[in-house]
Coordinates of C-alpha atoms and ligand atoms in Angstrom, one line a residue:
M27 CA 0.0 0.0 0.0
D28 CA 1.1 3.5 -0.7
E29 CA 2.6 5.2 2.4
S30 CA 0.7 8.5 2.1
R31 CA -2.6 6.6 2.1
Y32 CA -1.5 4.7 5.2
D33 CA -0.6 8.0 7.0
A34 CA -3.9 9.6 5.9
D35 CA -5.8 6.7 7.4
N36 CA -3.9 6.9 10.6
I37 CA -4.6 10.5 11.0
Q38 CA -8.3 9.9 10.5
V39 CA -8.3 7.2 13.1
L40 CA -6.5 9.4 15.6
E41 CA -9.0 12.2 14.9
G42 CA -11.9 9.8 15.4
L43 CA -10.6 8.7 18.8
Q44 CA -9.9 12.3 19.7
A45 CA -13.5 13.3 18.8
V46 CA -14.8 10.5 21.1
R47 CA -12.5 11.6 24.0
K48 CA -13.4 15.2 23.5
R49 CA -17.2 14.7 23.5
P50 CA -17.8 11.3 25.2
S51 CA -21.4 12.1 25.9
M52 CA -22.2 12.2 22.2
Y53 CA -21.3 8.6 22.0
I54 CA -22.3 7.1 25.3
G55 CA -24.9 9.6 26.6
S56 CA -23.0 10.8 29.7
T57 CA -19.8 10.2 31.7
D58 CA -21.6 9.5 35.0
S59 CA -22.3 6.1 36.3
R60 CA -24.8 5.4 33.5
G61 CA -22.2 6.2 30.8
L62 CA -19.6 4.1 32.6
H63 CA -21.8 1.0 32.7
H64 CA -22.6 1.6 29.1
L65 CA -19.0 0.7 28.2
V66 CA -19.7 -2.8 29.5
Y67 CA -23.0 -3.1 27.7
E68 CA -21.3 -2.1 24.5
V69 CA -18.7 -4.8 24.7
V70 CA -21.2 -7.4 25.8
D71 CA -23.5 -6.5 23.0
N72 CA -20.8 -7.5 20.5
S73 CA -20.6 -11.0 22.2
I74 CA -24.4 -11.2 22.2
D75 CA -24.5 -10.5 18.5
E76 CA -22.0 -13.2 17.9
A77 CA -24.2 -15.6 20.0
M78 CA -27.4 -14.5 18.2
A79 CA -25.7 -15.3 14.9
G80 CA -25.3 -18.8 16.3
H81 CA -21.6 -18.7 16.8
A82 CA -21.3 -18.3 20.6
G83 CA -23.1 -19.9 23.5
L84 CA -21.2 -18.7 26.6
I85 CA -20.4 -15.1 27.7
K86 CA -18.3 -14.5 30.8
V87 CA -18.2 -11.1 32.3
A88 CA -16.0 -10.2 35.3
V89 CA -15.3 -7.1 37.3
E90 CA -11.6 -7.7 38.2
E91 CA -10.0 -7.0 41.6
D92 CA -8.4 -3.9 40.2
G93 CA -11.7 -2.5 38.9
S94 CA -11.2 -3.3 35.2
V95 CA -13.8 -5.4 33.3
T96 CA -13.3 -8.5 31.2
V97 CA -15.8 -9.8 28.7
E98 CA -15.1 -13.1 27.0
D99 CA -17.1 -15.2 24.5
D100 CA -16.6 -18.5 22.7
G101 CA -17.5 -17.1 19.3
R102 CA -15.5 -17.1 16.1
G103 CA -13.0 -14.5 17.4
I104 CA -12.5 -11.1 15.9
P105 CA -10.6 -11.6 12.6
V106 CA -6.9 -10.8 12.8
G107 CA -5.9 -10.9 9.2
V108 CA -4.3 -7.7 7.7
H109 CA -6.9 -5.6 5.8
P110 CA -5.5 -4.8 2.3
R111 CA -6.6 -1.2 2.2
Y112 CA -5.6 -0.2 5.7
G113 CA -2.5 -2.4 6.1
K114 CA -3.6 -3.2 9.6
S115 CA -5.2 -6.2 11.3
A116 CA -9.0 -6.4 11.3
L117 CA -8.8 -6.5 15.0
V118 CA -7.1 -3.1 15.2
I119 CA -9.6 -1.7 12.8
V120 CA -12.6 -3.0 14.7
L121 CA -11.1 -1.4 17.8
T122 CA -10.0 1.9 16.4
V123 CA -12.3 2.9 13.6
L124 CA -15.7 4.3 14.6
H125 CA -18.5 2.0 13.5
A126 CA -16.1 -0.4 11.9
G127 CA -17.7 -3.6 13.4
G128 CA -20.3 -3.8 10.7
K129 CA -17.9 -3.6 7.8
F130 CA -16.5 -7.0 8.5
D131 CA -19.7 -8.8 9.1
D132 CA -23.2 -8.2 8.0
K133 CA -25.1 -8.6 11.2
S134 CA -28.7 -8.6 10.3
Y135 CA -30.0 -7.1 13.6
K136 CA -27.4 -4.7 14.5
V137 CA -28.4 -1.7 16.4
S138 CA -28.3 1.8 15.1
G139 CA -28.9 5.1 16.7
G140 CA -29.9 3.8 20.1
L141 CA -27.9 3.7 23.2
H142 CA -25.8 0.7 22.2
G143 CA -24.2 -0.1 18.9
V144 CA -21.7 2.8 18.9
G145 CA -19.0 0.3 18.4
I146 CA -16.4 -1.2 20.6
S147 CA -13.9 1.4 19.3
V148 CA -15.7 4.0 21.5
V149 CA -15.0 1.8 24.6
N150 CA -11.3 1.6 23.5
A151 CA -11.0 5.3 23.1
L152 CA -12.4 5.9 26.6
S153 CA -10.3 3.3 28.3
E154 CA -6.9 4.0 29.9
S155 CA -5.9 0.6 28.7
L156 CA -7.6 -2.2 26.8
E157 CA -6.3 -5.7 25.9
A158 CA -7.9 -7.8 23.2
T159 CA -7.2 -11.6 23.2
V160 CA -8.4 -13.7 20.3
W161 CA -8.5 -17.4 19.8
R162 CA -8.9 -18.1 16.1
E163 CA -7.9 -20.7 13.5
G164 CA -5.8 -22.6 16.0
R165 CA -3.7 -19.7 17.4
K166 CA -4.0 -17.2 20.2
Y167 CA -3.3 -13.5 19.6
R168 CA -3.1 -10.4 21.8
Q169 CA -3.1 -6.7 21.1
R170 CA -2.9 -3.9 23.6
F171 CA -4.2 -0.3 23.4
E172 CA -3.9 2.8 25.5
R173 CA -6.6 5.5 25.2
G174 CA -7.5 3.9 21.9
V175 CA -4.1 3.9 20.4
P176 CA -2.4 0.5 19.6
V177 CA 0.6 -0.2 21.8
G178 CA 3.0 -2.6 20.0
E179 CA 2.1 -5.1 17.3
L180 CA -0.4 -7.9 17.2
E181 CA 1.3 -10.7 19.2
D182 CA 1.0 -14.3 18.1
L183 CA 1.0 -16.3 21.3
G184 CA 1.1 -19.7 19.7
P185 CA -1.1 -22.6 19.1
T186 CA -4.4 -23.0 20.9
E187 CA -7.7 -24.9 20.8
G188 CA -11.2 -23.4 20.3
S189 CA -12.1 -19.9 19.3
G190 CA -13.3 -16.8 21.0
T191 CA -12.7 -13.2 22.0
R192 CA -11.7 -11.6 25.3
I193 CA -11.8 -7.8 25.9
S194 CA -10.3 -6.4 29.1
F195 CA -10.6 -2.7 29.7
R196 CA -10.0 -0.1 32.3
P197 CA -12.1 3.0 32.0
D198 CA -10.1 6.2 31.8
P199 CA -10.3 8.3 35.0
E200 CA -9.5 11.3 32.9
I201 CA -12.9 10.8 31.3
F202 CA -15.0 9.3 34.1
P203 CA -15.2 11.1 37.4
A204 CA -15.9 7.8 39.1
T205 CA -14.9 4.4 37.7
D206 CA -16.6 2.0 40.1
F207 CA -18.8 -0.6 38.6
E208 CA -21.9 -1.6 40.5
Y209 CA -22.7 -5.2 40.8
D210 CA -26.5 -4.8 40.8
V211 CA -26.5 -2.6 37.8
L212 CA -24.5 -4.9 35.7
R213 CA -26.2 -7.9 37.0
Q214 CA -29.6 -6.5 36.0
R215 CA -28.6 -5.9 32.4
L216 CA -26.8 -9.3 32.1
R217 CA -29.8 -11.2 33.4
N218 CA -32.1 -9.3 31.1
L219 CA -29.9 -10.3 28.2
A220 CA -30.0 -14.0 29.3
F221 CA -33.8 -13.9 29.5
L222 CA -34.1 -12.2 26.1
N223 CA -31.7 -14.6 24.4
R224 CA -32.8 -18.0 25.5
N225 CA -30.1 -20.6 26.0
I226 CA -27.2 -18.2 26.0
E227 CA -25.2 -18.7 29.2
V228 CA -24.0 -15.6 30.9
R229 CA -21.6 -15.9 33.8
F230 CA -21.0 -12.9 35.9
S231 CA -18.2 -12.7 38.6
D232 CA -17.2 -9.8 40.8
R233 CA -13.7 -10.6 41.8
R234 CA -13.6 -7.7 44.3
D235 CA -15.8 -9.6 46.6
G236 CA -16.1 -13.1 45.1
R237 CA -19.7 -12.9 44.1
D238 CA -20.6 -15.1 41.1
E239 CA -23.8 -15.9 39.2
T240 CA -24.8 -17.8 36.1
F241 CA -27.8 -16.8 34.0
R242 CA -29.3 -19.2 31.5
Y243 CA -33.0 -19.5 30.7
E244 CA -34.3 -22.3 28.5
G245 CA -37.7 -20.6 28.6
G246 CA -36.5 -17.2 27.5
I247 CA -39.0 -14.4 27.9
V248 CA -41.6 -16.9 29.3
E249 CA -39.3 -17.4 32.3
F250 CA -38.8 -13.6 32.4
V251 CA -42.5 -13.1 32.9
Q252 CA -42.7 -15.8 35.5
H253 CA -39.8 -14.2 37.3
L254 CA -41.4 -10.7 37.3
N255 CA -44.6 -12.3 38.6
R256 CA -43.0 -14.3 41.4
S257 CA -44.5 -12.0 44.0
R258 CA -47.8 -11.7 42.3
E259 CA -50.8 -14.0 42.0
P260 CA -51.3 -15.2 38.4
L261 CA -54.8 -15.6 37.0
H262 CA -53.7 -18.5 34.7
P263 CA -50.8 -20.9 35.4
E264 CA -48.7 -20.5 32.3
P265 CA -47.7 -17.3 30.5
I266 CA -49.2 -17.0 27.0
F267 CA -46.4 -17.1 24.4
I268 CA -46.8 -15.7 20.9
H269 CA -44.1 -15.5 18.2
G270 CA -43.8 -15.0 14.5
E271 CA -42.3 -12.9 11.8
K272 CA -43.9 -10.4 9.5
D273 CA -42.2 -8.0 7.0
G274 CA -38.8 -8.7 8.4
V275 CA -39.8 -8.0 12.0
V276 CA -39.4 -10.9 14.4
V277 CA -41.9 -10.7 17.2
E278 CA -41.9 -12.5 20.5
L279 CA -44.4 -11.9 23.3
A280 CA -44.9 -13.5 26.7
M281 CA -47.7 -12.4 28.8
Q282 CA -49.5 -13.4 32.0
Y283 CA -52.4 -11.7 33.9
T284 CA -52.2 -11.4 37.7
S285 CA -54.6 -10.1 40.4
A286 CA -52.5 -6.9 40.6
Y287 CA -53.9 -3.5 39.5
N288 CA -51.1 -2.0 37.6
E289 CA -49.8 -2.9 34.2
N290 CA -46.3 -4.0 33.7
I291 CA -45.3 -4.2 30.1
H292 CA -41.6 -4.1 29.1
P293 CA -40.9 -3.7 25.4
F294 CA -37.5 -4.5 23.9
V295 CA -36.0 -3.9 20.5
N296 CA -32.9 -5.8 19.5
N297 CA -32.3 -6.4 23.3
I298 CA -32.7 -2.7 24.1
N299 CA -35.2 -1.8 26.8
T300 CA -37.4 0.8 25.0
V301 CA -38.6 2.5 28.1
E302 CA -40.3 5.2 26.1
G303 CA -42.3 2.6 24.2
G304 CA -43.0 3.3 20.5
T305 CA -44.7 1.7 17.6
H306 CA -44.2 -1.9 18.7
L307 CA -45.9 -1.1 22.1
S308 CA -48.8 0.7 20.3
G309 CA -49.3 -2.3 18.1
L310 CA -49.5 -4.6 21.2
K311 CA -51.9 -2.3 23.0
A312 CA -54.2 -2.0 20.0
A313 CA -54.2 -5.8 19.5
L314 CA -55.0 -6.5 23.1
T315 CA -57.9 -4.1 23.2
R316 CA -59.4 -5.4 20.0
T317 CA -58.9 -9.1 20.6
L318 CA -60.2 -9.1 24.2
N319 CA -63.3 -7.0 23.2
D320 CA -64.0 -9.3 20.2
H321 CA -63.5 -12.4 22.4
A322 CA -65.7 -11.0 25.2
R323 CA -68.5 -10.0 22.8
G324 CA -68.2 -13.3 20.9
R325 CA -68.7 -15.3 24.1
G326 CA -71.5 -13.1 25.4
M327 CA -69.5 -11.8 28.3
L328 CA -70.0 -8.1 27.6
K329 CA -73.8 -8.1 26.9
N330 CA -74.8 -4.5 26.4
A331 CA -72.0 -3.0 28.5
D332 CA -69.5 -0.4 27.1
P333 CA -66.5 -1.8 25.4
L334 CA -63.4 -2.6 27.5
S335 CA -60.9 0.2 27.4
G336 CA -57.2 -0.2 26.8
E337 CA -56.5 0.3 30.5
D338 CA -59.1 -2.3 31.5
V339 CA -57.6 -5.0 29.3
R340 CA -54.1 -4.2 30.6
E341 CA -54.9 -4.2 34.3
G342 CA -52.7 -6.8 36.1
L343 CA -50.9 -7.7 32.9
T344 CA -47.2 -8.5 33.0
A345 CA -45.7 -8.8 29.6
I346 CA -42.3 -8.9 27.8
L347 CA -42.5 -7.9 24.1
S348 CA -39.2 -8.5 22.3
V349 CA -38.9 -7.5 18.6
R350 CA -36.0 -7.8 16.3
I351 CA -35.8 -5.4 13.4
P352 CA -33.0 -4.8 10.9
D353 CA -32.9 -1.0 10.9
P354 CA -34.5 0.4 14.1
Q355 CA -35.2 4.1 14.3
F356 CA -34.9 5.3 17.9
E357 CA -36.5 8.5 18.9
G358 CA -37.5 10.3 22.1
Q359 CA -35.6 12.1 24.8
T360 CA -33.4 9.1 25.8
K361 CA -33.5 7.5 22.3
T362 CA -35.5 4.6 23.7
K363 CA -38.7 5.0 21.7
L364 CA -39.1 2.9 18.5
G365 CA -40.3 4.9 15.5
N366 CA -40.5 2.2 12.7
S367 CA -44.1 1.9 11.5
E368 CA -43.6 -1.6 10.2
A369 CA -43.1 -2.7 13.8
R370 CA -46.6 -1.6 14.8
K371 CA -48.2 -3.5 11.9
A372 CA -46.2 -6.6 12.5
V373 CA -46.9 -6.8 16.3
E374 CA -50.6 -5.8 15.9
T375 CA -51.3 -8.3 13.1
L376 CA -49.5 -11.2 14.8
V377 CA -50.9 -10.6 18.2
N378 CA -54.5 -10.1 16.9
E379 CA -54.3 -13.4 15.0
K380 CA -52.5 -15.6 17.5
L381 CA -54.1 -14.3 20.7
A382 CA -57.6 -14.8 19.3
E383 CA -56.6 -18.4 18.5
Y384 CA -55.1 -18.9 21.9
L385 CA -58.2 -17.7 23.7
L386 CA -60.5 -20.0 21.7
E387 CA -58.3 -22.9 22.5
N388 CA -58.0 -22.0 26.2
P389 CA -61.5 -20.8 27.1
R390 CA -60.8 -20.8 30.8
V391 CA -57.9 -18.4 30.5
G392 CA -60.1 -16.2 28.3
E393 CA -62.9 -16.2 30.8
S394 CA -60.7 -15.2 33.8
V395 CA -58.9 -12.5 31.8
V396 CA -62.2 -11.0 30.5
Q397 CA -63.8 -11.1 34.0
K398 CA -60.8 -9.2 35.4
A399 CA -61.1 -6.6 32.7
V400 CA -64.8 -6.2 33.3
L401 CA -64.2 -5.6 37.0
A402 CA -61.5 -3.1 36.1
S403 CA -63.9 -1.3 33.9
Q404 CA -66.5 -1.0 36.7
A405 CA -63.8 0.2 39.1
R406 CA -62.7 2.8 36.7
E407 CA -66.2 4.1 36.4
A408 CA -66.4 4.3 40.2
A409 CA -63.0 6.1 40.3
R410 CA -64.2 8.6 37.7
K411 CA -67.2 9.5 39.9
A412 CA -64.9 9.8 43.0
R413 CA -62.6 12.1 41.1
E414 CA -65.5 14.2 39.9
L415 CA -66.5 14.6 43.5
T416 CA -63.1 15.8 44.6
R417 CA -63.0 18.2 41.7
R418 CA -66.4 19.7 42.6
K419 CA -65.3 19.9 46.2
T420 CA -62.1 21.8 45.3
F421 CA -64.3 24.1 43.2
L422 CA -66.6 24.9 46.1
E423 CA -63.9 25.5 48.7
S424 CA -62.0 28.0 46.6
T425 CA -59.1 27.9 49.1
S426 CA -58.5 24.4 48.0
L427 CA -55.0 23.7 49.4
P428 CA -55.0 21.2 52.3
G429 CA -55.1 22.8 55.8
K430 CA -52.0 20.8 56.8
L431 CA -49.9 22.3 54.1
A432 CA -47.7 25.2 55.1
D433 CA -47.2 26.7 51.7
C434 CA -44.3 28.9 50.6
S435 CA -44.7 32.4 49.3
E436 CA -42.9 31.8 46.0
R437 CA -45.2 31.0 43.1
D438 CA -42.7 29.9 40.5
P439 CA -42.6 26.1 40.6
A440 CA -38.9 26.0 39.4
K441 CA -37.9 27.9 42.5
S442 CA -40.2 26.1 45.0
E443 CA -39.8 23.0 47.0
I444 CA -42.1 20.9 49.2
F445 CA -40.9 18.7 52.1
I446 CA -43.2 15.8 52.8
V447 CA -42.4 15.1 56.4
E448 CA -42.9 11.9 58.5
G449 CA -44.7 12.7 61.7
E450 CA -46.6 15.8 63.1
S451 CA -43.8 16.8 65.4
A452 CA -41.0 16.7 62.8
G453 CA -43.5 18.5 60.6
G454 CA -43.8 21.2 63.3
S455 CA -40.0 21.6 63.5
A456 CA -39.7 21.8 59.8
K457 CA -42.4 24.5 59.6
Q458 CA -40.4 26.5 62.2
G459 CA -37.0 25.9 60.7
R460 CA -37.8 26.3 57.0
D461 CA -37.2 29.3 54.7
R462 CA -40.9 30.1 54.1
R463 CA -40.1 32.0 51.0
F464 CA -39.5 28.9 48.9
Q465 CA -40.0 25.9 51.1
A466 CA -43.5 24.3 51.7
I467 CA -44.1 21.7 54.4
L468 CA -46.7 18.9 54.3
P469 CA -46.6 16.7 57.4
L470 CA -47.9 13.2 57.2
R471 CA -49.2 11.2 60.1
G472 CA -48.0 7.6 60.1
K473 CA -48.1 5.4 57.1
I474 CA -50.0 6.2 53.9
L475 CA -52.1 3.6 52.2
N476 CA -50.2 1.0 50.2
V477 CA -51.2 1.8 46.7
E478 CA -49.9 -1.5 45.5
K479 CA -52.9 -3.2 47.1
A480 CA -55.7 -0.9 46.0
R481 CA -57.4 0.5 42.9
L482 CA -57.5 4.2 42.2
D483 CA -61.0 4.6 43.6
R484 CA -59.9 3.4 47.0
I485 CA -56.6 5.3 46.8
L486 CA -58.6 8.6 46.2
K487 CA -60.6 7.9 49.4
S488 CA -57.5 8.3 51.5
E489 CA -57.3 11.8 53.0
Q490 CA -53.5 11.8 53.3
I491 CA -53.1 10.9 49.7
R492 CA -55.7 13.5 48.5
N493 CA -53.8 16.1 50.5
L494 CA -50.6 15.2 48.8
I495 CA -52.2 15.2 45.4
T496 CA -53.8 18.6 46.0
A497 CA -50.6 20.1 47.4
L498 CA -48.6 19.0 44.3
G499 CA -51.3 20.3 42.1
C500 CA -50.7 18.0 39.1
G501 CA -53.4 15.3 39.5
V502 CA -52.9 11.5 39.1
G503 CA -53.1 8.7 36.6
E504 CA -54.8 9.5 33.4
E505 CA -55.4 13.1 34.4
F506 CA -51.8 13.8 35.4
D507 CA -50.5 17.1 34.1
I508 CA -47.0 18.0 35.0
S509 CA -47.4 21.5 33.9
R510 CA -49.6 22.1 36.9
L511 CA -46.9 20.9 39.4
R512 CA -46.4 23.5 42.1
Y513 CA -42.9 22.5 43.2
H514 CA -40.0 21.2 41.1
R515 CA -38.4 19.7 44.2
V516 CA -40.5 17.1 46.0
I517 CA -38.5 16.1 49.0
I518 CA -39.4 13.1 51.1
M519 CA -38.1 13.6 54.7
C520 CA -38.4 10.5 56.9
D521 CA -36.6 9.1 59.9
A522 CA -33.5 7.1 59.2
D523 CA -34.9 3.9 60.6
V524 CA -36.9 0.9 59.3
D525 CA -40.3 2.7 59.7
G526 CA -39.0 5.7 58.0
A527 CA -37.7 3.6 55.1
H528 CA -41.1 2.0 54.8
I529 CA -42.9 5.3 54.7
A530 CA -40.5 6.6 52.1
T531 CA -41.1 3.5 50.0
L532 CA -44.8 3.9 50.3
L533 CA -44.6 7.5 49.1
L534 CA -42.2 6.5 46.3
T535 CA -44.5 3.8 45.2
L536 CA -47.4 6.3 45.0
L537 CA -45.3 8.7 43.0
F538 CA -43.9 5.9 40.7
R539 CA -47.3 4.4 40.0
Y540 CA -49.5 7.4 39.6
M541 CA -47.2 10.4 38.9
R542 CA -44.3 8.7 37.2
P543 CA -43.2 11.8 35.1
L544 CA -42.2 13.4 38.5
V545 CA -39.7 10.7 39.0
E546 CA -38.6 10.6 35.3
N547 CA -38.0 14.4 35.3
G548 CA -35.8 14.1 38.4
Y549 CA -38.1 16.1 40.6
V550 CA -38.2 13.6 43.5
Y551 CA -35.6 13.6 46.3
L552 CA -34.9 12.0 49.6
A553 CA -33.7 14.3 52.4
Q554 CA -30.6 13.0 54.1
P555 CA -30.8 13.8 57.8
P556 CA -27.7 13.2 59.8
L557 CA -27.3 10.0 61.8
Y558 CA -25.0 11.5 64.5
K559 CA -24.1 14.6 66.3
I560 CA -20.6 14.8 67.8
W561 CA -19.5 17.6 70.1
K562 CA -16.9 18.5 72.6
G563 CA -16.9 21.8 74.4
K564 CA -18.0 24.4 71.9
K565 CA -17.1 22.3 68.8
E566 CA -19.9 20.3 67.2
A567 CA -20.4 18.5 63.9
Y568 CA -22.9 16.2 62.3
A569 CA -22.2 12.9 60.6
Y570 CA -24.3 11.3 57.9
Y571 CA -22.5 8.0 57.8
E572 CA -21.1 5.7 60.3
R573 CA -17.6 6.2 59.0
E574 CA -17.9 9.9 59.0
M575 CA -18.8 9.7 62.7
E576 CA -15.8 7.6 63.5
A577 CA -13.5 10.0 61.7
L578 CA -14.9 13.0 63.5
Y579 CA -14.7 11.2 66.8
E580 CA -11.0 10.6 66.2
E581 CA -10.6 14.2 65.3
F582 CA -12.4 15.6 68.3
G583 CA -10.3 13.3 70.5
E584 CA -10.8 11.8 74.0
N585 CA -14.2 12.3 75.7
A586 CA -16.0 13.6 72.7
N587 CA -19.8 13.2 72.9
V588 CA -21.8 11.3 70.3
Q589 CA -25.6 11.4 70.0
R590 CA -27.3 9.0 67.6
Y591 CA -30.5 10.5 66.1
K592 CA -33.3 8.1 66.2
G593 CA -35.7 10.4 64.4
L594 CA -36.2 13.8 63.0
G595 CA -38.2 14.7 66.0
E596 CA -35.0 14.8 68.1
M597 CA -33.8 17.8 66.3
N598 CA -34.9 21.3 67.0
P599 CA -36.1 23.5 64.2
N600 CA -32.7 25.2 63.8
Q601 CA -30.8 21.9 63.7
L602 CA -33.2 20.5 61.2
W603 CA -32.7 23.5 59.0
E604 CA -28.9 23.4 59.3
T605 CA -28.4 19.7 58.7
T606 CA -31.2 18.7 56.3
M607 CA -33.1 21.6 54.8
D608 CA -30.6 24.5 54.1
P609 CA -29.7 24.3 50.4
E610 CA -26.3 25.6 51.2
T611 CA -25.4 22.7 53.5
R612 CA -27.8 19.8 53.0
T613 CA -27.4 16.8 50.7
L614 CA -30.4 15.5 48.8
K615 CA -30.5 12.1 47.1
R616 CA -32.3 12.3 43.8
I617 CA -34.4 9.3 43.0
E618 CA -33.4 8.0 39.6
I619 CA -35.2 5.1 38.0
E620 CA -32.8 4.1 35.3
D621 CA -34.4 0.8 34.9
A622 CA -38.1 0.4 35.2
I623 CA -37.8 -3.3 35.6
R624 CA -35.5 -2.9 38.6
A625 CA -37.9 -0.4 40.2
E626 CA -40.8 -2.6 39.4
E627 CA -39.1 -5.5 41.2
L628 CA -38.3 -3.3 44.2
F629 CA -41.8 -2.0 44.6
T630 CA -43.7 -5.2 44.0
T631 CA -41.4 -7.1 46.2
L632 CA -41.5 -4.6 49.0
M633 CA -45.2 -3.8 48.7
G634 CA -46.7 -7.0 47.3
D635 CA -48.5 -9.9 49.0
A636 CA -46.0 -12.7 48.9
V637 CA -43.9 -12.7 52.1
E638 CA -41.0 -15.0 51.2
P639 CA -39.7 -13.1 48.2
R640 CA -39.9 -9.9 50.2
R641 CA -37.8 -11.3 53.0
E642 CA -35.2 -12.6 50.5
F643 CA -35.2 -9.3 48.6
I644 CA -34.7 -7.2 51.7
F645 CA -31.9 -9.4 52.8
A646 CA -30.2 -9.3 49.4
H647 CA -30.7 -5.6 49.0
A648 CA -30.4 -4.4 52.6
A649 CA -28.2 -1.5 51.8
E650 CA -30.4 -0.5 48.9
V651 CA -33.6 -0.6 51.0
T652 CA -32.1 1.5 53.8
N653 CA -31.0 4.3 51.4
L654 CA -33.7 3.5 48.8
D655 CA -31.4 4.0 45.9
V656 CA -34.0 2.9 43.4
Ligands
LIG27 C1 -16.1 -9.1 12.9 C2 -16.2 -10.2 12.0 C3 -16.5 -11.4 12.6 C4 -16.6 -11.6 14.0 C5 -16.5 -10.5 14.8 C6 -16.2 -9.2 14.2 C7 -16.6 -10.6 16.2 C8 -16.5 -9.5 17.1 C9 -16.6 -9.7 18.4 C10 -16.6 -8.8 19.5 C11 -16.7 -9.6 20.7 N1 -16.8 -10.9 20.3 C12 -16.8 -10.9 19.0 N2 -16.8 -12.0 18.2 C13 -16.7 -11.9 16.8 C14 -16.7 -12.6 11.7 C15 -15.5 -13.4 11.5 C16 -15.6 -14.6 10.7 O1 -16.3 -14.5 9.6 O2 -15.1 -15.7 11.1

């Protein structure tokens, strides 16, 4: 090859890597924890592609003791031959040229546009060091990189058996403010992948603490649904499974109705969780409404009643919809909304046809599902009447805000915050301690109703919940309107004990189920009251963690006093302001629901009926439950 061509290509590669390092967020969304974990997903996605193409069956992922990550598969191995145009190994090209992966292989369901699929070269560019090991055609090879640039030549490490690829990388601390991988976050994604791609074995090890798990599901998404429903009571023993292909769109659906009141549908496109929904989800909803109405009418179960609404036929439904589509168009704020119209048609047609068939063949399932939807429809009518009543009431009493609310004087929601405070006495301290210009206080007495165990009509009968809804101003459920929200910070302030954690969870469940955009917009926070006060003579300080207290105790020296706060009530108004409410000094924990499935799991397990899974979950996630890091 001609030298100048080679130089030109090299310069282009370096410019490409530089662009990624300069604007990492354009490629991986952000450089916070979410972006950091994306690096792993990106590498794993390559192995999953290899497995989906039928060439790999085992994927091993490990967080190493030094905090680096290794992903290994038993696929064909990334080709190592020298590419005639570039004069470099395919391996180096795949790892240094943006979007090069596809040029060597025509993967039919590769992902474009969405969160993944940016290419493994992006991971390389954002890694302090990366090492690729390939087993291929009887030999083992190795190539190292630093910040995306090859270091040394491709090494031939001699003869070997089998084939595969191993990528080890260490994220660059110059790019990522924090480089700690979280076990639970990675585990969730890896387990989802194992559910979505049946029979692929995914092994996950955390060498920092020796944790180790293997995920392999012969039942695929049917097992996924059974897993999500393990704390619920199913209305029919086996999930319904529908699959087929239409116009190049491969559709798989597993669904099971339960006695729960909420709907729990998770749509995926090429293994990506499309949390914003899109055409595939619309197709499913349309088909469910139509097929269940047709079935109900056909069997005389509706008589002259109104048709079942979409919400009626989805009440209590848990479903996984997984579609595979060659050229997905992702839209929406987080690029997790599918735009392809052919996906709507494919899902709608297939589900219409196959669900109708299933219900005819399984009349008992059909009967219990329709019965449930009819009940839902009646309850919805009752809720509508209850809401109308509250609306009329608010109209009559023109000073409609609840008496318990101590409102702020500020009227601009963006500058206002509301503290929802556990207990009347802490509420009293908060009212005295606050800055009334922009801080409102709503005290709660004791626990609120568990919304996981009631339909909306009953929920609206609870005075505490009505007070909260009126104070926030934005309504609930179908009538939710975020533009009417009165405060852009909704701060839950509870005692730092088990009861406090429970109350916070009840409140979060209410917000998550009925005012989800509040959570999605990042308006919901947990206050972080201190756990200890340490003082000696005139010196005093507060500690928010055990370790902080120990350090302060050391610092204050012999005979320092330590007080452990059991509740907010033990602080006087001034202390509460200083430690927990003053924007200058407090810390707030923003509630982020990065994964609806994980949140779903947390809420159904904590709030649902089955006791045993709840016990197990609380033990497994003790830390998470105490600080409610949803
Ligand atoms: C390009 C071409 C071929 C395989 C791969 C890339 C490949 C990439 C990764 C990344 C992780 N694991 C992987 N496994 C394979 C096809 C090579 C051939 O035709 O043999």
